[in-house]
PDB file of C-alpha atoms and ligand atoms in Angstrom:
ATOM      1  CA  MET A   1       1.807 -99.112  97.759  1.00  0.00           C
ATOM      2  CA  ALA A   2      -0.157-100.456 100.491  1.00  0.00           C
ATOM      3  CA  GLY A   3       1.416-102.530 102.312  1.00  0.00           C
ATOM      4  CA  TYR A   4      -0.326-106.714 103.306  1.00  0.00           C
ATOM      5  CA  LEU A   5      -2.638-106.531 105.537  1.00  0.00           C
ATOM      6  CA  VAL A   6      -1.526-109.858 107.190  1.00  0.00           C
ATOM      7  CA  GLU A   7       1.055-109.251 109.440  1.00  0.00           C
ATOM      8  CA  ASP A   8       3.533-112.446 107.938  1.00  0.00           C
ATOM      9  CA  GLU A   9       4.545-111.100 104.641  1.00  0.00           C
ATOM     10  CA  ARG A  10       7.255-114.551 103.931  1.00  0.00           C
ATOM     11  CA  LYS A  11       6.086-116.215 100.947  1.00  0.00           C
ATOM     12  CA  VAL A  12       3.013-118.859 101.564  1.00  0.00           C
ATOM     13  CA  THR A  13       4.280-122.635 100.776  1.00  0.00           C
ATOM     14  CA  THR A  14       3.020-126.081 100.567  1.00  0.00           C
ATOM     15  CA  HIS A  15       4.756-127.023 104.003  1.00  0.00           C
ATOM     16  CA  ARG A  16       3.248-123.468 105.931  1.00  0.00           C
ATOM     17  CA  LEU A  17      -0.361-124.417 104.555  1.00  0.00           C
ATOM     18  CA  ILE A  18      -0.308-128.408 105.503  1.00  0.00           C
ATOM     19  CA  GLU A  19       0.750-125.910 108.971  1.00  0.00           C
ATOM     20  CA  MET A  20      -2.161-123.724 108.444  1.00  0.00           C
ATOM     21  CA  LYS A  21      -4.596-127.259 108.651  1.00  0.00           C
ATOM     22  CA  LYS A  22      -2.821-128.706 111.404  1.00  0.00           C
ATOM     23  CA  GLN A  23      -3.342-124.934 113.512  1.00  0.00           C
ATOM     24  CA  GLY A  24      -7.114-125.125 112.539  1.00  0.00           C
ATOM     25  CA  ARG A  25      -6.238-121.747 110.385  1.00  0.00           C
ATOM     26  CA  LYS A  26      -8.267-121.143 108.002  1.00  0.00           C
ATOM     27  CA  ILE A  27      -6.960-120.994 104.077  1.00  0.00           C
ATOM     28  CA  ALA A  28      -8.488-118.050 101.856  1.00  0.00           C
ATOM     29  CA  MET A  29      -7.799-118.280  97.702  1.00  0.00           C
ATOM     30  CA  LEU A  30      -9.477-116.034  95.008  1.00  0.00           C
ATOM     31  CA  THR A  31      -8.061-116.063  91.474  1.00  0.00           C
ATOM     32  CA  SER A  32      -6.612-113.514  88.736  1.00  0.00           C
ATOM     33  CA  TYR A  33      -5.834-113.406  85.158  1.00  0.00           C
ATOM     34  CA  ASP A  34      -3.487-110.581  85.156  1.00  0.00           C
ATOM     35  CA  TYR A  35      -0.806-108.469  86.696  1.00  0.00           C
ATOM     36  CA  THR A  36      -2.666-105.377  88.029  1.00  0.00           C
ATOM     37  CA  MET A  37      -5.684-107.577  89.806  1.00  0.00           C
ATOM     38  CA  ALA A  38      -2.972-110.496  91.375  1.00  0.00           C
ATOM     39  CA  GLN A  39      -0.782-107.467  92.785  1.00  0.00           C
ATOM     40  CA  ILE A  40      -3.832-105.855  94.276  1.00  0.00           C
ATOM     41  CA  VAL A  41      -4.763-109.549  95.554  1.00  0.00           C
ATOM     42  CA  ASP A  42      -1.691-110.048  97.065  1.00  0.00           C
ATOM     43  CA  GLN A  43      -1.087-107.332  98.761  1.00  0.00           C
ATOM     44  CA  ALA A  44      -4.571-107.569 100.323  1.00  0.00           C
ATOM     45  CA  GLY A  45      -2.755-110.837 102.014  1.00  0.00           C
ATOM     46  CA  MET A  46      -4.350-113.388  99.988  1.00  0.00           C
ATOM     47  CA  ASP A  47      -3.027-117.421 100.482  1.00  0.00           C
ATOM     48  CA  ILE A  48      -3.339-118.933  96.970  1.00  0.00           C
ATOM     49  CA  ILE A  49      -3.745-116.896  93.916  1.00  0.00           C
ATOM     50  CA  LEU A  50      -5.323-119.143  91.103  1.00  0.00           C
ATOM     51  CA  VAL A  51      -4.883-118.940  87.642  1.00  0.00           C
ATOM     52  CA  GLY A  52      -8.052-120.467  87.164  1.00  0.00           C
ATOM     53  CA  ASP A  53      -8.800-122.412  83.754  1.00  0.00           C
ATOM     54  CA  SER A  54     -12.102-120.216  84.746  1.00  0.00           C
ATOM     55  CA  ALA A  55      -9.835-117.345  82.539  1.00  0.00           C
ATOM     56  CA  SER A  56     -11.498-118.911  79.251  1.00  0.00           C
ATOM     57  CA  ASN A  57     -14.938-117.809  80.796  1.00  0.00           C
ATOM     58  CA  VAL A  58     -14.329-114.467  83.022  1.00  0.00           C
ATOM     59  CA  MET A  59     -11.199-112.815  80.443  1.00  0.00           C
ATOM     60  CA  ALA A  60     -12.739-114.754  76.741  1.00  0.00           C
ATOM     61  CA  GLY A  61     -16.473-115.526  76.935  1.00  0.00           C
ATOM     62  CA  ASN A  62     -16.861-119.017  76.483  1.00  0.00           C
ATOM     63  CA  LEU A  63     -19.455-120.285  77.242  1.00  0.00           C
ATOM     64  CA  THR A  64     -16.904-123.434  79.606  1.00  0.00           C
ATOM     65  CA  THR A  65     -13.342-123.857  80.267  1.00  0.00           C
ATOM     66  CA  LEU A  66     -12.178-126.393  77.697  1.00  0.00           C
ATOM     67  CA  PRO A  67     -11.488-124.069  74.492  1.00  0.00           C
ATOM     68  CA  ILE A  68      -8.461-121.827  76.766  1.00  0.00           C
ATOM     69  CA  THR A  69      -4.863-123.517  75.442  1.00  0.00           C
ATOM     70  CA  ILE A  70      -2.043-124.299  77.088  1.00  0.00           C
ATOM     71  CA  ASP A  71      -0.223-120.841  76.350  1.00  0.00           C
ATOM     72  CA  GLN A  72      -2.846-118.550  76.834  1.00  0.00           C
ATOM     73  CA  MET A  73      -2.482-120.156  80.457  1.00  0.00           C
ATOM     74  CA  ILE A  74       0.839-119.573  80.453  1.00  0.00           C
ATOM     75  CA  TYR A  75       0.776-116.153  78.827  1.00  0.00           C
ATOM     76  CA  HIS A  76      -1.876-115.480  82.589  1.00  0.00           C
ATOM     77  CA  ALA A  77       0.014-117.350  85.016  1.00  0.00           C
ATOM     78  CA  ARG A  78       3.762-115.307  83.936  1.00  0.00           C
ATOM     79  CA  SER A  79       1.161-111.696  84.022  1.00  0.00           C
ATOM     80  CA  VAL A  80       0.161-112.609  87.644  1.00  0.00           C
ATOM     81  CA  ALA A  81       3.211-114.594  89.034  1.00  0.00           C
ATOM     82  CA  ARG A  82       4.943-110.535  88.047  1.00  0.00           C
ATOM     83  CA  GLY A  83       2.535-108.996  90.280  1.00  0.00           C
ATOM     84  CA  VAL A  84       2.776-111.414  93.302  1.00  0.00           C
ATOM     85  CA  LYS A  85       5.730-111.795  96.173  1.00  0.00           C
ATOM     86  CA  ARG A  86       3.883-113.419  99.195  1.00  0.00           C
ATOM     87  CA  ALA A  87       0.603-116.052  98.001  1.00  0.00           C
ATOM     88  CA  MET A  88       1.172-118.938  96.755  1.00  0.00           C
ATOM     89  CA  ILE A  89       0.352-118.882  92.605  1.00  0.00           C
ATOM     90  CA  VAL A  90      -1.172-122.329  91.548  1.00  0.00           C
ATOM     91  CA  CYS A  91      -2.024-122.755  87.614  1.00  0.00           C
ATOM     92  CA  ASP A  92      -4.675-124.887  86.200  1.00  0.00           C
ATOM     93  CA  MET A  93      -3.838-127.784  84.170  1.00  0.00           C
ATOM     94  CA  PRO A  94      -6.067-126.770  80.833  1.00  0.00           C
ATOM     95  CA  PHE A  95      -7.753-129.572  79.491  1.00  0.00           C
ATOM     96  CA  GLY A  96      -6.417-132.196  77.281  1.00  0.00           C
ATOM     97  CA  THR A  97      -2.799-131.461  78.881  1.00  0.00           C
ATOM     98  CA  TYR A  98      -3.139-133.853  81.124  1.00  0.00           C
ATOM     99  CA  GLN A  99      -4.813-136.479  79.631  1.00  0.00           C
ATOM    100  CA  VAL A 100      -3.376-138.081  77.046  1.00  0.00           C
ATOM    101  CA  ASN A 101      -0.780-139.792  78.738  1.00  0.00           C
ATOM    102  CA  PRO A 102       1.565-138.889  81.873  1.00  0.00           C
ATOM    103  CA  THR A 103       4.199-138.231  79.677  1.00  0.00           C
ATOM    104  CA  GLU A 104       3.003-135.874  77.795  1.00  0.00           C
ATOM    105  CA  ALA A 105       1.246-134.556  80.864  1.00  0.00           C
ATOM    106  CA  VAL A 106       4.963-133.607  82.941  1.00  0.00           C
ATOM    107  CA  LYS A 107       5.881-132.520  79.646  1.00  0.00           C
ATOM    108  CA  ASN A 108       3.297-129.820  79.868  1.00  0.00           C
ATOM    109  CA  ALA A 109       3.541-129.278  83.820  1.00  0.00           C
ATOM    110  CA  ILE A 110       7.373-128.902  82.802  1.00  0.00           C
ATOM    111  CA  ARG A 111       6.450-126.263  80.517  1.00  0.00           C
ATOM    112  CA  ILE A 112       4.457-124.414  81.916  1.00  0.00           C
ATOM    113  CA  MET A 113       6.616-123.996  85.502  1.00  0.00           C
ATOM    114  CA  GLN A 114       8.930-122.816  83.448  1.00  0.00           C
ATOM    115  CA  GLU A 115       7.475-120.194  81.124  1.00  0.00           C
ATOM    116  CA  SER A 116       4.893-118.577  84.145  1.00  0.00           C
ATOM    117  CA  GLY A 117       7.170-119.109  87.344  1.00  0.00           C
ATOM    118  CA  VAL A 118       4.311-120.629  89.427  1.00  0.00           C
ATOM    119  CA  ASP A 119       4.478-122.858  92.507  1.00  0.00           C
ATOM    120  CA  ALA A 120       2.378-125.472  91.765  1.00  0.00           C
ATOM    121  CA  LEU A 121      -1.270-126.784  89.390  1.00  0.00           C
ATOM    122  CA  LYS A 122      -4.256-127.898  90.211  1.00  0.00           C
ATOM    123  CA  LEU A 123      -5.412-131.141  88.131  1.00  0.00           C
ATOM    124  CA  GLU A 124      -8.791-132.019  87.945  1.00  0.00           C
ATOM    125  CA  GLY A 125      -9.766-135.848  88.055  1.00  0.00           C
ATOM    126  CA  GLY A 126      -9.220-138.792  90.464  1.00  0.00           C
ATOM    127  CA  VAL A 127      -7.581-142.391  89.604  1.00  0.00           C
ATOM    128  CA  GLU A 128      -8.211-141.727  86.443  1.00  0.00           C
ATOM    129  CA  ILE A 129      -5.466-139.500  86.258  1.00  0.00           C
ATOM    130  CA  LEU A 130      -3.543-140.479  88.683  1.00  0.00           C
ATOM    131  CA  ASP A 131      -0.720-141.838  87.036  1.00  0.00           C
ATOM    132  CA  ALA A 132      -0.085-138.179  85.867  1.00  0.00           C
ATOM    133  CA  VAL A 133      -0.178-136.702  88.938  1.00  0.00           C
ATOM    134  CA  LYS A 134       2.600-139.093  89.762  1.00  0.00           C
ATOM    135  CA  LEU A 135       5.188-138.263  87.455  1.00  0.00           C
ATOM    136  CA  ILE A 136       4.816-134.492  87.892  1.00  0.00           C
ATOM    137  CA  LEU A 137       5.501-134.740  91.937  1.00  0.00           C
ATOM    138  CA  ASP A 138       8.571-137.445  90.737  1.00  0.00           C
ATOM    139  CA  ALA A 139       9.659-134.179  88.467  1.00  0.00           C
ATOM    140  CA  GLY A 140       9.539-131.536  91.580  1.00  0.00           C
ATOM    141  CA  ILE A 141       5.942-130.602  91.054  1.00  0.00           C
ATOM    142  CA  PRO A 142       3.267-129.316  93.683  1.00  0.00           C
ATOM    143  CA  VAL A 143      -0.043-130.945  92.777  1.00  0.00           C
ATOM    144  CA  MET A 144      -3.245-129.595  94.132  1.00  0.00           C
ATOM    145  CA  GLY A 145      -6.112-131.892  93.095  1.00  0.00           C
ATOM    146  CA  HIS A 146      -9.810-130.628  91.808  1.00  0.00           C
ATOM    147  CA  LEU A 147     -12.455-133.157  92.746  1.00  0.00           C
ATOM    148  CA  GLY A 148     -16.832-132.697  92.978  1.00  0.00           C
ATOM    149  CA  LEU A 149     -17.788-130.363  89.837  1.00  0.00           C
ATOM    150  CA  THR A 150     -15.158-130.360  87.830  1.00  0.00           C
ATOM    151  CA  PRO A 151     -15.236-127.994  84.767  1.00  0.00           C
ATOM    152  CA  GLN A 152     -13.024-129.631  82.566  1.00  0.00           C
ATOM    153  CA  SER A 153     -15.982-132.658  82.643  1.00  0.00           C
ATOM    154  CA  ILE A 154     -19.224-130.389  82.123  1.00  0.00           C
ATOM    155  CA  HIS A 155     -19.622-132.453  79.172  1.00  0.00           C
ATOM    156  CA  LYS A 156     -19.658-135.648  80.356  1.00  0.00           C
ATOM    157  CA  PHE A 157     -22.193-134.521  83.253  1.00  0.00           C
ATOM    158  CA  GLY A 158     -24.642-132.505  81.259  1.00  0.00           C
ATOM    159  CA  THR A 159     -25.383-130.190  84.068  1.00  0.00           C
ATOM    160  CA  TYR A 160     -23.613-127.995  87.089  1.00  0.00           C
ATOM    161  CA  ALA A 161     -26.289-128.959  89.689  1.00  0.00           C
ATOM    162  CA  VAL A 162     -24.301-130.475  92.507  1.00  0.00           C
ATOM    163  CA  ARG A 163     -22.106-133.843  92.849  1.00  0.00           C
ATOM    164  CA  ALA A 164     -21.930-136.995  94.787  1.00  0.00           C
ATOM    165  CA  LYS A 165     -25.375-136.746  95.917  1.00  0.00           C
ATOM    166  CA  GLU A 166     -25.549-140.252  95.201  1.00  0.00           C
ATOM    167  CA  GLU A 167     -23.766-142.566  98.059  1.00  0.00           C
ATOM    168  CA  ALA A 168     -21.895-143.943  95.301  1.00  0.00           C
ATOM    169  CA  GLU A 169     -20.704-140.715  93.625  1.00  0.00           C
ATOM    170  CA  ALA A 170     -19.611-140.063  96.580  1.00  0.00           C
ATOM    171  CA  ALA A 171     -18.249-143.103  98.118  1.00  0.00           C
ATOM    172  CA  LYS A 172     -15.879-143.011  94.588  1.00  0.00           C
ATOM    173  CA  LEU A 173     -14.924-138.848  95.752  1.00  0.00           C
ATOM    174  CA  VAL A 174     -13.863-139.579  99.383  1.00  0.00           C
ATOM    175  CA  SER A 175     -11.325-142.454  97.666  1.00  0.00           C
ATOM    176  CA  ASP A 176     -10.049-140.158  94.971  1.00  0.00           C
ATOM    177  CA  ALA A 177      -9.678-138.001  97.880  1.00  0.00           C
ATOM    178  CA  ARG A 178      -7.615-140.247  99.867  1.00  0.00           C
ATOM    179  CA  ALA A 179      -5.462-141.260  96.472  1.00  0.00           C
ATOM    180  CA  LEU A 180      -4.201-138.186  95.921  1.00  0.00           C
ATOM    181  CA  GLU A 181      -3.434-137.330  99.529  1.00  0.00           C
ATOM    182  CA  GLU A 182      -1.318-140.693  99.129  1.00  0.00           C
ATOM    183  CA  ALA A 183      -0.557-139.742  95.252  1.00  0.00           C
ATOM    184  CA  GLY A 184       1.686-136.966  97.509  1.00  0.00           C
ATOM    185  CA  CYS A 185      -0.843-134.026  96.831  1.00  0.00           C
ATOM    186  CA  PHE A 186      -0.776-130.692  98.992  1.00  0.00           C
ATOM    187  CA  ALA A 187      -4.679-129.552  98.312  1.00  0.00           C
ATOM    188  CA  LEU A 188      -7.377-130.520  96.947  1.00  0.00           C
ATOM    189  CA  VAL A 189     -10.092-128.376  95.617  1.00  0.00           C
ATOM    190  CA  LEU A 190     -13.311-129.739  96.408  1.00  0.00           C
ATOM    191  CA  GLU A 191     -16.403-128.220  94.194  1.00  0.00           C
ATOM    192  CA  LYS A 192     -20.288-128.157  94.228  1.00  0.00           C
ATOM    193  CA  ILE A 193     -21.071-131.103  97.333  1.00  0.00           C
ATOM    194  CA  PRO A 194     -22.544-131.427 100.283  1.00  0.00           C
ATOM    195  CA  ALA A 195     -21.336-130.122 103.028  1.00  0.00           C
ATOM    196  CA  ALA A 196     -21.640-132.883 104.458  1.00  0.00           C
ATOM    197  CA  LEU A 197     -19.367-134.541 102.560  1.00  0.00           C
ATOM    198  CA  THR A 198     -17.007-131.947 102.155  1.00  0.00           C
ATOM    199  CA  ALA A 199     -16.726-132.124 106.204  1.00  0.00           C
ATOM    200  CA  GLN A 200     -15.418-135.745 105.805  1.00  0.00           C
ATOM    201  CA  VAL A 201     -13.187-135.505 103.734  1.00  0.00           C
ATOM    202  CA  CYS A 202     -12.249-132.277 105.341  1.00  0.00           C
ATOM    203  CA  ARG A 203     -11.980-134.941 108.472  1.00  0.00           C
ATOM    204  CA  GLU A 204      -9.831-137.534 106.380  1.00  0.00           C
ATOM    205  CA  LEU A 205      -6.595-136.099 104.758  1.00  0.00           C
ATOM    206  CA  SER A 206      -4.375-134.460 106.723  1.00  0.00           C
ATOM    207  CA  ILE A 207      -4.052-132.475 103.535  1.00  0.00           C
ATOM    208  CA  PRO A 208      -5.942-128.895 103.430  1.00  0.00           C
ATOM    209  CA  VAL A 209      -9.233-129.259 102.076  1.00  0.00           C
ATOM    210  CA  ILE A 210     -10.732-125.837  99.370  1.00  0.00           C
ATOM    211  CA  GLY A 211     -14.467-125.653  99.111  1.00  0.00           C
ATOM    212  CA  ILE A 212     -16.245-123.643  96.826  1.00  0.00           C
ATOM    213  CA  GLY A 213     -19.931-124.376  96.832  1.00  0.00           C
ATOM    214  CA  GLY A 214     -19.297-126.857  99.182  1.00  0.00           C
ATOM    215  CA  GLY A 215     -20.099-125.110 102.876  1.00  0.00           C
ATOM    216  CA  PRO A 216     -17.422-125.209 105.604  1.00  0.00           C
ATOM    217  CA  ALA A 217     -14.026-126.682 104.354  1.00  0.00           C
ATOM    218  CA  ASP A 218     -10.037-125.761 105.209  1.00  0.00           C
ATOM    219  CA  GLY A 219     -10.111-122.820 103.273  1.00  0.00           C
ATOM    220  CA  GLN A 220     -12.672-121.305 100.349  1.00  0.00           C
ATOM    221  CA  VAL A 221     -11.988-120.350  96.845  1.00  0.00           C
ATOM    222  CA  LEU A 222     -13.754-118.122  94.831  1.00  0.00           C
ATOM    223  CA  VAL A 223     -13.359-116.710  90.799  1.00  0.00           C
ATOM    224  CA  VAL A 224     -12.886-112.500  91.976  1.00  0.00           C
ATOM    225  CA  HIS A 225     -14.968-111.523  88.954  1.00  0.00           C
ATOM    226  CA  ASP A 226     -17.801-113.420  90.692  1.00  0.00           C
ATOM    227  CA  MET A 227     -17.119-112.170  94.069  1.00  0.00           C
ATOM    228  CA  LEU A 228     -15.637-108.561  93.094  1.00  0.00           C
ATOM    229  CA  GLY A 229     -19.754-108.253  91.323  1.00  0.00           C
ATOM    230  CA  MET A 230     -18.315-107.781  87.920  1.00  0.00           C
ATOM    231  CA  ASN A 231     -20.097-110.866  86.648  1.00  0.00           C
ATOM    232  CA  LYS A 232     -24.406-110.130  86.311  1.00  0.00           C
ATOM    233  CA  GLY A 233     -25.161-112.939  85.070  1.00  0.00           C
ATOM    234  CA  PHE A 234     -23.732-115.275  87.241  1.00  0.00           C
ATOM    235  CA  SER A 235     -25.751-116.118  90.993  1.00  0.00           C
ATOM    236  CA  PRO A 236     -25.117-119.684  92.014  1.00  0.00           C
ATOM    237  CA  LYS A 237     -26.631-119.671  95.605  1.00  0.00           C
ATOM    238  CA  PHE A 238     -22.666-119.926  97.153  1.00  0.00           C
ATOM    239  CA  LEU A 239     -21.410-116.739  96.075  1.00  0.00           C
ATOM    240  CA  ARG A 240     -21.511-114.037  98.446  1.00  0.00           C
ATOM    241  CA  ARG A 241     -20.117-110.544  96.476  1.00  0.00           C
ATOM    242  CA  TYR A 242     -18.187-108.555  98.256  1.00  0.00           C
ATOM    243  CA  ALA A 243     -18.947-105.554  95.600  1.00  0.00           C
ATOM    244  CA  ASP A 244     -20.430-104.128  93.043  1.00  0.00           C
ATOM    245  CA  LEU A 245     -18.330-103.800  90.372  1.00  0.00           C
ATOM    246  CA  PHE A 246     -20.665-104.196  87.859  1.00  0.00           C
ATOM    247  CA  SER A 247     -22.254-100.630  88.812  1.00  0.00           C
ATOM    248  CA  SER A 248     -19.476 -99.030  89.877  1.00  0.00           C
ATOM    249  CA  ILE A 249     -17.485 -99.183  86.928  1.00  0.00           C
ATOM    250  CA  THR A 250     -20.744 -98.954  84.475  1.00  0.00           C
ATOM    251  CA  ASP A 251     -21.482 -95.793  86.664  1.00  0.00           C
ATOM    252  CA  ALA A 252     -17.918 -93.733  86.064  1.00  0.00           C
ATOM    253  CA  VAL A 253     -17.010 -94.580  82.759  1.00  0.00           C
ATOM    254  CA  GLY A 254     -21.033 -93.556  82.150  1.00  0.00           C
ATOM    255  CA  GLN A 255     -19.344 -90.183  84.043  1.00  0.00           C
ATOM    256  CA  TYR A 256     -16.277 -89.642  82.095  1.00  0.00           C
ATOM    257  CA  ILE A 257     -18.623 -90.468  78.711  1.00  0.00           C
ATOM    258  CA  THR A 258     -20.979 -87.662  79.653  1.00  0.00           C
ATOM    259  CA  ASP A 259     -18.126 -85.432  80.325  1.00  0.00           C
ATOM    260  CA  VAL A 260     -16.115 -85.870  77.422  1.00  0.00           C
ATOM    261  CA  LYS A 261     -19.475 -84.868  75.654  1.00  0.00           C
ATOM    262  CA  ASN A 262     -20.058 -81.470  77.957  1.00  0.00           C
ATOM    263  CA  GLY A 263     -15.828 -79.943  77.476  1.00  0.00           C
ATOM    264  CA  ASP A 264     -16.088 -80.553  81.550  1.00  0.00           C
ATOM    265  CA  PHE A 265     -12.410 -82.923  80.583  1.00  0.00           C
ATOM    266  CA  PRO A 266      -9.967 -81.768  80.743  1.00  0.00           C
ATOM    267  CA  ASN A 267      -9.958 -78.645  82.442  1.00  0.00           C
ATOM    268  CA  GLU A 268      -8.389 -76.186  83.499  1.00  0.00           C
ATOM    269  CA  ASN A 269      -5.636 -78.290  85.510  1.00  0.00           C
ATOM    270  CA  GLU A 270      -5.726 -81.601  83.256  1.00  0.00           C
ATOM    271  CA  ARG A 271      -3.338 -79.977  81.046  1.00  0.00           C
ATOM    272  CA  TYR A 272      -0.084 -79.063  80.051  1.00  0.00           C
TER     273      TYR A 272
HETATM  274  O1  KIV B 301     -10.871-122.106  87.079  1.00  0.00           O
HETATM  275  C1  KIV B 301     -11.346-121.577  88.516  1.00  0.00           C
HETATM  276  O2  KIV B 301     -11.321-120.683  88.384  1.00  0.00           O
HETATM  277  C2  KIV B 301     -11.213-122.744  89.156  1.00  0.00           C
HETATM  278  C3  KIV B 301     -11.649-122.378  90.501  1.00  0.00           C
HETATM  279  C4  KIV B 301     -13.305-122.032  90.584  1.00  0.00           C
HETATM  280  C5  KIV B 301     -11.806-123.974  91.387  1.00  0.00           C
HETATM  281  O3  KIV B 301     -10.612-124.371  88.904  1.00  0.00           O
END
């Protein structure tokens, strides 16, 4: 098995991530939803692996993140946890599991932690969910915030366009970010907002800010299927593709079909 592509093989912790920001070292974060992919991503040296509720889109084929259930998230998170040694694993709390009331939120948070073995949870929203965030933190569970384009609110937004371009929404985002830091969140994801606003939040907060479609930040996150080029239909401006696995897999599968149909597979050496 290949070793890590990083020198420091110690487990990544909330403390180390905050140190990385202080030292100006960038944080790399990527999603994973299953054991095999998580093992590869971890061994490549990823700092944070996110078991995102984007599993609803890329694993289950739903149009939004809303349908995924807590049981399905626990299944994905437990599979990832089995494959990871070094990266910090963060799991999204799915839609409906923390918005009803703080008591229900902390019960669901504890359940995800106990049944999955992840290291931290991510919740979307600002002051509206602050009481839930505080109660989860009081239970000893590290929380990562998520502001800007929060996909669980897509029906309220009505569009996947860039958020917080207007002054009022930008001001609310900055005050939400401060409130999440003061509550004790260890990091914050900012999704699809103007780069200047991301830069301002990075300057004002001492916790790491992880961007996606928000320009330079203390770190970056992408959905693994998108950056590996497995998802042809999704091409936002912010996405950089590092492979074209859709074509590679299609070619490999096509070659296998040809070999089976021609009787070329299995050959003399591929039988007992
Ligand atoms: O669910 C997810 O993958 C996410 C990232 C895109 C930040 O929340």
